[in-house]
Amino acid sequence: MTLTGVQDPNSMQEEFDVIDQVIKGDHDLYRVLVDRYKSYAFTIALKILKDKEEAEEAAQDAFIKAYKYLGKFDKRSKFSTWLYRIVFNTAVSYKRKMKVQHSSVENISIEDSLNHSSAIELKDKRKFINQALNRLSDQDQVAVQMFYLKELSLEEVSILLNVNLNTIKVRIHRARQRLADELKTILKDEALTL
Amino acid sequence: MDNLSTTSDDKLLDFLDGNLTQSEIETFKSDLANSSPLQRRLEELRIIHESLQSQKLESPSANFTERVLRNISQLPVASFNPWRGVFILLGIAIATGLGLYVLSSGSADSLSVPINLQSFEIPGGIKNTLPSFSINMRTLTNTILFANTAIAFLILDRIILRPLFRSRNALNY
């Protein structure tokens, strides 16, 4: 499988074969799917829950749910899209249930590679951007972050969040506008313009 | 975004995403050179754009896969099978139908089963104290029908409705 939004049809067929084998009772083969998608599943859960332990629990729970309902996967979409939607819904329900209010600063690692805006220290910048991200809705946070991770196509992100393609495009644009505005508010203008 | 419109923001974001054509880029650059608010806004959006671009995939713990597989191996074998519940409900419906037929025909009204406990061989002196009574078949059929209906509702809830809603909630489709 490729690491972009487009999956090789042969690889998709190979994946469907694996799924068929798992449904027929070769449970250990599910390991192939877990190994392939665990990082992305965990990342989605972490973006929503902002806590590594909770995110790991939610991602595991999502894999178990996917296994239980594997027979219902109709193969009209990619397995990954179907799985990530389960991960998203599971993480959102974890957040609702457990009322996770942890600060995301320590747990989200947005690697910084900005060179031109040296006025803001890297650590502070990471903190401020996370603060700004936290002011967006769960859906907007996930939409914009999934868009930048570039593993899923825009269409897949729209399926994941259960909205149409145009809505997701607009949402990602608006989320970035809002992030810039929130960051400006946080930095009180001058830090950005230094 | 002080004096800038949403349209300008869209253009700036399209520029950052690399979605502009060559001629659009030329026009955009000339607009940019003549507008310091536009330049400032581009910097603001560029910070967000580059920060988000530099995100990386997170890795779960090393034993993640093993834990998932261990949990899966502990799952109960039985899975949701609505047909099992439907067959049981069908059986109960047939039994209830038969009961209703017996009741409506009136054949149970005149029947009663006398029960004389003294006729049983029970050691000791308590035998003489045991009562004798009779059970009316109509009352018995009514009781069975009532119990059947209660069991049918329970089965409908436990075997069909709950698993169905649980499975829908889990996938949220």
Coordinates of C-alpha atoms in Angstrom, one line a residue:
Chain A
M1 CA 0.0 0.0 0.0
T2 CA 1.2 3.5 -0.7
L3 CA 1.3 6.1 2.0
T4 CA -0.7 8.6 0.0
G5 CA -4.5 9.0 -0.3
V6 CA -4.5 6.7 -3.3
Q7 CA -4.2 3.0 -2.8
D8 CA -2.9 0.6 -5.4
P9 CA -5.9 -1.5 -6.6
N10 CA -3.7 -4.7 -6.3
S11 CA -2.9 -3.7 -2.8
M12 CA -6.6 -3.1 -2.1
Q13 CA -7.5 -6.5 -3.5
E14 CA -4.7 -8.1 -1.3
E15 CA -6.2 -6.3 1.7
F16 CA -9.7 -7.6 0.8
D17 CA -8.3 -11.1 0.6
V18 CA -6.8 -10.6 4.1
I19 CA -10.2 -9.4 5.4
D20 CA -11.9 -12.5 3.9
Q21 CA -9.4 -14.8 5.6
V22 CA -9.9 -13.1 8.9
I23 CA -13.7 -13.4 8.6
K24 CA -13.2 -17.1 7.8
G25 CA -11.4 -17.6 11.1
D26 CA -7.7 -16.8 10.5
H27 CA -7.8 -14.3 13.4
D28 CA -4.0 -13.9 13.6
L29 CA -4.0 -12.4 10.1
Y30 CA -5.8 -9.3 11.5
R31 CA -2.3 -8.4 12.7
V32 CA -1.4 -7.4 9.2
L33 CA -4.2 -4.8 9.2
V34 CA -3.4 -3.6 12.7
D35 CA 0.3 -3.1 11.9
R36 CA -0.5 -1.3 8.7
Y37 CA -3.0 1.2 10.2
K38 CA -2.1 1.6 13.8
S39 CA -0.1 4.7 13.6
Y40 CA -2.7 6.7 11.6
A41 CA -5.5 5.4 13.8
F42 CA -3.5 6.4 16.9
T43 CA -2.8 9.8 15.4
I44 CA -6.5 10.5 14.7
A45 CA -7.4 9.5 18.3
L46 CA -4.6 11.6 19.7
K47 CA -5.7 14.7 17.7
I48 CA -9.1 14.4 19.3
L49 CA -8.3 13.2 22.8
K50 CA -4.9 15.0 23.4
D51 CA -3.8 12.3 25.7
K52 CA -1.6 9.4 24.7
E53 CA -3.0 6.8 27.0
E54 CA -6.6 7.6 26.2
A55 CA -5.8 7.8 22.5
E56 CA -4.1 4.3 22.7
E57 CA -7.2 2.9 24.5
A58 CA -9.5 4.5 21.9
A59 CA -7.5 3.3 19.0
Q60 CA -7.4 -0.3 20.4
D61 CA -11.1 -0.2 21.0
A62 CA -11.7 0.9 17.4
F63 CA -9.6 -1.9 16.1
I64 CA -11.6 -4.4 18.2
K65 CA -14.9 -2.9 17.0
A66 CA -13.6 -3.1 13.4
Y67 CA -12.8 -6.7 13.9
K68 CA -16.2 -7.5 15.4
Y69 CA -18.0 -5.8 12.5
L70 CA -15.6 -6.9 9.8
G71 CA -18.4 -8.9 8.2
K72 CA -20.3 -5.7 7.7
F73 CA -17.5 -4.0 5.8
D74 CA -19.0 -3.9 2.3
K75 CA -15.7 -3.3 0.3
R76 CA -17.2 -0.4 -1.5
S77 CA -14.6 1.9 0.1
K78 CA -11.1 1.4 1.3
F79 CA -10.8 -0.5 4.6
S80 CA -8.7 2.3 5.9
T81 CA -11.4 4.9 5.4
W82 CA -14.0 2.6 7.1
L83 CA -11.5 1.9 10.0
Y84 CA -10.6 5.6 10.5
R85 CA -14.3 6.5 10.7
I86 CA -14.7 4.0 13.5
V87 CA -11.6 5.4 15.1
F88 CA -12.9 9.0 14.8
N89 CA -16.3 8.0 16.3
T90 CA -14.8 6.0 19.1
A91 CA -12.4 8.8 20.0
V92 CA -15.2 11.4 20.0
S93 CA -17.3 9.1 22.2
Y94 CA -14.3 8.6 24.6
K95 CA -13.9 12.4 24.8
R96 CA -17.6 12.8 25.5
K97 CA -17.7 10.1 28.1
M98 CA -14.5 10.8 29.9
K99 CA -14.6 14.6 29.5
V100 CA -10.9 14.7 28.8
Q101 CA -9.6 18.2 29.5
H102 CA -5.9 17.6 29.4
S103 CA -3.7 20.2 28.0
S104 CA -2.5 19.1 24.6
V105 CA 0.8 20.9 24.8
E106 CA 2.9 17.9 26.1
N107 CA 1.2 15.3 24.0
I108 CA 0.8 16.6 20.6
S109 CA 4.0 16.8 18.7
I110 CA 3.9 19.2 15.8
E111 CA 7.4 19.3 14.6
D112 CA 8.5 22.7 13.9
S113 CA 10.4 23.6 10.8
L114 CA 9.7 27.3 10.5
N115 CA 12.7 29.2 9.5
H116 CA 11.4 32.6 8.5
S117 CA 9.5 33.6 11.7
S118 CA 12.4 33.5 14.1
A119 CA 10.7 35.9 16.5
I120 CA 8.8 33.1 18.1
E121 CA 10.7 30.4 19.9
L122 CA 10.0 26.9 18.5
K123 CA 8.7 25.6 21.8
D124 CA 6.4 28.6 22.2
K125 CA 5.2 28.4 18.7
R126 CA 4.2 24.8 19.1
K127 CA 2.4 25.7 22.2
F128 CA 0.6 28.6 20.7
I129 CA -0.5 26.7 17.6
N130 CA -1.8 23.9 19.8
Q131 CA -3.7 26.5 21.8
A132 CA -5.2 27.9 18.6
L133 CA -6.1 24.4 17.4
N134 CA -7.8 23.7 20.6
R135 CA -10.2 26.6 20.0
L136 CA -11.5 24.8 16.9
S137 CA -14.3 22.2 17.0
D138 CA -13.2 18.5 17.0
Q139 CA -14.3 18.1 13.4
D140 CA -12.4 21.2 12.2
Q141 CA -9.3 20.1 14.1
V142 CA -9.3 16.7 12.6
A143 CA -10.2 17.9 9.2
V144 CA -7.3 20.4 9.0
Q145 CA -4.8 18.0 10.6
M146 CA -5.8 15.0 8.4
F147 CA -5.5 17.3 5.3
Y148 CA -1.9 18.1 6.2
L149 CA -0.9 14.6 7.1
K150 CA -1.6 13.8 3.4
E151 CA -2.4 10.2 4.0
L152 CA -6.0 10.6 3.0
S153 CA -7.5 12.3 0.0
L154 CA -9.9 15.1 0.6
E155 CA -12.7 12.8 -0.4
E156 CA -11.6 10.3 2.3
V157 CA -11.4 13.0 4.9
S158 CA -15.0 14.0 3.9
I159 CA -16.1 10.4 4.3
L160 CA -14.3 10.1 7.6
L161 CA -16.1 13.2 9.0
N162 CA -19.4 12.3 7.2
V163 CA -19.7 15.6 5.3
N164 CA -19.6 16.3 1.6
L165 CA -16.5 17.1 -0.4
N166 CA -17.3 20.8 -0.9
T167 CA -18.1 21.2 2.8
I168 CA -14.7 19.7 3.8
K169 CA -12.8 22.0 1.4
V170 CA -14.6 25.1 2.8
R171 CA -14.1 23.8 6.3
I172 CA -10.4 23.3 5.9
H173 CA -10.0 26.8 4.5
R174 CA -12.1 28.4 7.2
A175 CA -10.3 26.4 9.9
R176 CA -6.9 27.7 8.7
Q177 CA -8.2 31.3 8.6
R178 CA -9.5 30.9 12.1
L179 CA -6.3 29.3 13.3
A180 CA -4.4 32.3 12.0
D181 CA -6.8 34.7 13.7
E182 CA -6.6 32.8 17.0
L183 CA -2.8 32.7 16.8
K184 CA -2.8 36.4 16.2
T185 CA -5.0 36.9 19.2
I186 CA -2.8 34.7 21.3
L187 CA 0.3 36.5 20.2
K188 CA -1.3 39.9 20.4
D189 CA -0.2 40.8 16.9
E190 CA 3.3 42.0 17.6
A191 CA 4.9 38.5 18.0
L192 CA 3.8 37.6 14.5
T193 CA 4.9 40.8 12.9
L194 CA 8.3 41.0 14.6
Chain B
M1 CA -7.7 39.6 9.1
D2 CA -8.3 43.3 9.5
N3 CA -9.1 44.8 6.2
L4 CA -8.9 41.6 4.1
S5 CA -11.8 39.7 2.8
T6 CA -12.5 36.0 3.0
T7 CA -11.9 35.9 -0.8
S8 CA -8.3 37.2 -0.3
D9 CA -7.8 34.6 2.4
D10 CA -9.0 31.9 0.0
K11 CA -6.5 33.2 -2.7
L12 CA -3.7 33.2 -0.1
L13 CA -4.5 29.7 1.0
D14 CA -4.7 28.5 -2.6
F15 CA -1.3 30.1 -3.2
L16 CA 0.1 28.3 -0.2
D17 CA -1.5 25.0 -1.3
G18 CA 0.0 25.4 -4.8
N19 CA -3.4 25.5 -6.4
L20 CA -2.9 28.7 -8.5
T21 CA -2.1 28.7 -12.2
Q22 CA 1.0 30.4 -13.4
S23 CA -0.9 33.5 -14.6
E24 CA -2.8 33.6 -11.3
I25 CA 0.5 33.5 -9.4
E26 CA 1.8 36.5 -11.4
T27 CA -1.3 38.5 -10.7
F28 CA -1.2 37.4 -7.0
K29 CA 2.5 38.4 -6.7
S30 CA 1.8 41.9 -8.1
D31 CA -1.2 42.3 -5.7
L32 CA 1.0 41.2 -2.9
A33 CA 3.8 43.6 -3.7
N34 CA 1.3 46.5 -3.5
S35 CA -0.4 45.5 -0.2
S36 CA 1.3 45.3 3.1
P37 CA -1.9 44.0 4.9
L38 CA -1.9 41.2 2.3
Q39 CA 1.8 40.5 3.0
R40 CA 1.1 40.4 6.7
R41 CA -1.9 38.0 6.3
L42 CA 0.2 35.8 4.0
E43 CA 2.8 35.5 6.8
E44 CA 0.1 34.7 9.4
L45 CA -1.3 31.9 7.2
R46 CA 2.1 30.7 6.2
I47 CA 3.0 30.1 9.9
I48 CA -0.1 27.9 10.3
H49 CA 0.4 26.2 6.9
E50 CA 4.1 25.3 7.6
S51 CA 3.4 24.2 11.2
L52 CA 0.6 21.9 10.1
Q53 CA 2.7 20.6 7.2
S54 CA 5.4 19.6 9.6
Q55 CA 3.1 17.3 11.6
K56 CA 4.1 13.7 11.7
L57 CA 2.3 10.5 12.4
E58 CA 2.4 9.4 16.0
S59 CA 3.3 5.9 17.0
P60 CA 1.4 3.9 19.6
S61 CA 3.3 1.7 22.1
A62 CA 5.4 -1.2 20.9
N63 CA 2.9 -3.8 22.1
F64 CA -0.1 -2.2 20.5
T65 CA -0.8 -4.9 18.0
E66 CA -0.3 -7.7 20.6
R67 CA -2.7 -6.1 22.9
V68 CA -5.4 -5.8 20.2
L69 CA -4.9 -9.4 19.2
R70 CA -5.0 -10.5 22.9
N71 CA -8.3 -8.6 23.4
I72 CA -9.7 -10.1 20.2
S73 CA -8.9 -13.6 21.4
Q74 CA -10.9 -13.0 24.5
L75 CA -14.0 -11.9 22.6
P76 CA -17.0 -14.1 23.0
V77 CA -17.5 -16.4 20.0
A78 CA -21.2 -15.7 19.7
S79 CA -22.0 -12.9 17.3
F80 CA -25.2 -11.0 16.7
N81 CA -27.5 -13.2 14.7
P82 CA -31.0 -11.7 14.4
W83 CA -32.4 -14.9 12.9
R84 CA -31.9 -16.8 16.1
G85 CA -34.1 -14.3 17.9
V86 CA -36.6 -14.3 15.1
F87 CA -37.0 -18.1 15.2
I88 CA -37.6 -18.0 19.0
L89 CA -40.1 -15.3 18.6
L90 CA -41.9 -17.2 15.9
G91 CA -42.1 -20.2 18.3
I92 CA -43.6 -18.1 21.0
A93 CA -46.1 -16.5 18.5
I94 CA -47.3 -20.0 17.4
A95 CA -47.7 -21.1 21.1
T96 CA -49.6 -17.9 21.9
G97 CA -51.8 -18.4 18.8
L98 CA -52.6 -21.9 19.9
G99 CA -53.4 -20.7 23.4
L100 CA -55.7 -17.9 22.0
Y101 CA -57.4 -20.5 19.7
V102 CA -58.1 -22.7 22.7
L103 CA -59.4 -19.8 24.7
S104 CA -61.7 -18.4 21.9
S105 CA -63.1 -21.9 21.2
G106 CA -64.3 -22.0 24.7
S107 CA -63.2 -25.6 25.1
A108 CA -61.0 -24.7 28.0
D109 CA -63.9 -23.1 30.0
S110 CA -65.5 -26.3 31.1
L111 CA -62.3 -28.2 31.8
S112 CA -60.8 -28.3 35.2
V113 CA -58.2 -30.6 36.7
P114 CA -58.9 -31.7 40.3
I115 CA -55.8 -32.1 42.4
N116 CA -56.0 -34.1 45.6
L117 CA -52.7 -33.9 47.4
Q118 CA -53.9 -36.4 49.9
S119 CA -53.8 -39.1 47.2
F120 CA -50.0 -38.9 47.1
E121 CA -47.9 -41.2 49.2
I122 CA -46.4 -38.9 51.7
P123 CA -44.8 -40.3 54.9
G124 CA -45.8 -38.9 58.3
G125 CA -48.9 -37.2 59.6
I126 CA -49.0 -34.2 57.3
K127 CA -50.8 -36.2 54.6
N128 CA -54.2 -35.5 56.2
T129 CA -53.6 -31.8 56.4
L130 CA -52.9 -31.4 52.7
P131 CA -55.8 -29.6 50.7
S132 CA -57.6 -30.7 47.6
F133 CA -58.4 -28.2 44.9
S134 CA -59.0 -27.9 41.2
I135 CA -57.3 -25.8 38.5
N136 CA -59.5 -24.3 35.8
M137 CA -58.0 -24.7 32.3
R138 CA -59.0 -21.2 31.3
T139 CA -57.1 -19.7 34.2
L140 CA -54.1 -21.9 33.3
T141 CA -54.2 -21.0 29.6
N142 CA -54.5 -17.3 30.5
T143 CA -51.4 -17.5 32.8
I144 CA -49.4 -19.3 30.1
L145 CA -50.4 -16.7 27.5
F146 CA -49.4 -13.9 29.8
A147 CA -46.0 -15.5 30.6
N148 CA -45.5 -16.2 26.8
T149 CA -46.1 -12.5 26.0
A150 CA -43.8 -11.3 28.7
I151 CA -41.0 -13.7 27.5
A152 CA -41.6 -12.6 23.9
F153 CA -41.0 -8.9 24.8
L154 CA -37.9 -9.9 26.8
I155 CA -36.5 -11.9 23.9
L156 CA -37.3 -9.1 21.4
D157 CA -35.4 -6.6 23.7
R158 CA -32.4 -8.8 24.6
I159 CA -31.8 -10.8 21.4
I160 CA -32.9 -8.5 18.7
L161 CA -33.3 -4.8 19.6
R162 CA -30.3 -4.3 22.0
P163 CA -27.7 -6.0 19.8
L164 CA -29.1 -4.2 16.8
F165 CA -28.8 -0.8 18.4
R166 CA -25.4 -1.6 20.0
S167 CA -24.1 -2.6 16.6
R168 CA -25.4 0.6 15.0
N169 CA -24.0 2.7 17.8
A170 CA -20.6 1.1 17.6
L171 CA -20.2 1.9 13.9
N172 CA -22.3 5.0 14.1
Y173 CA -23.7 4.6 10.6

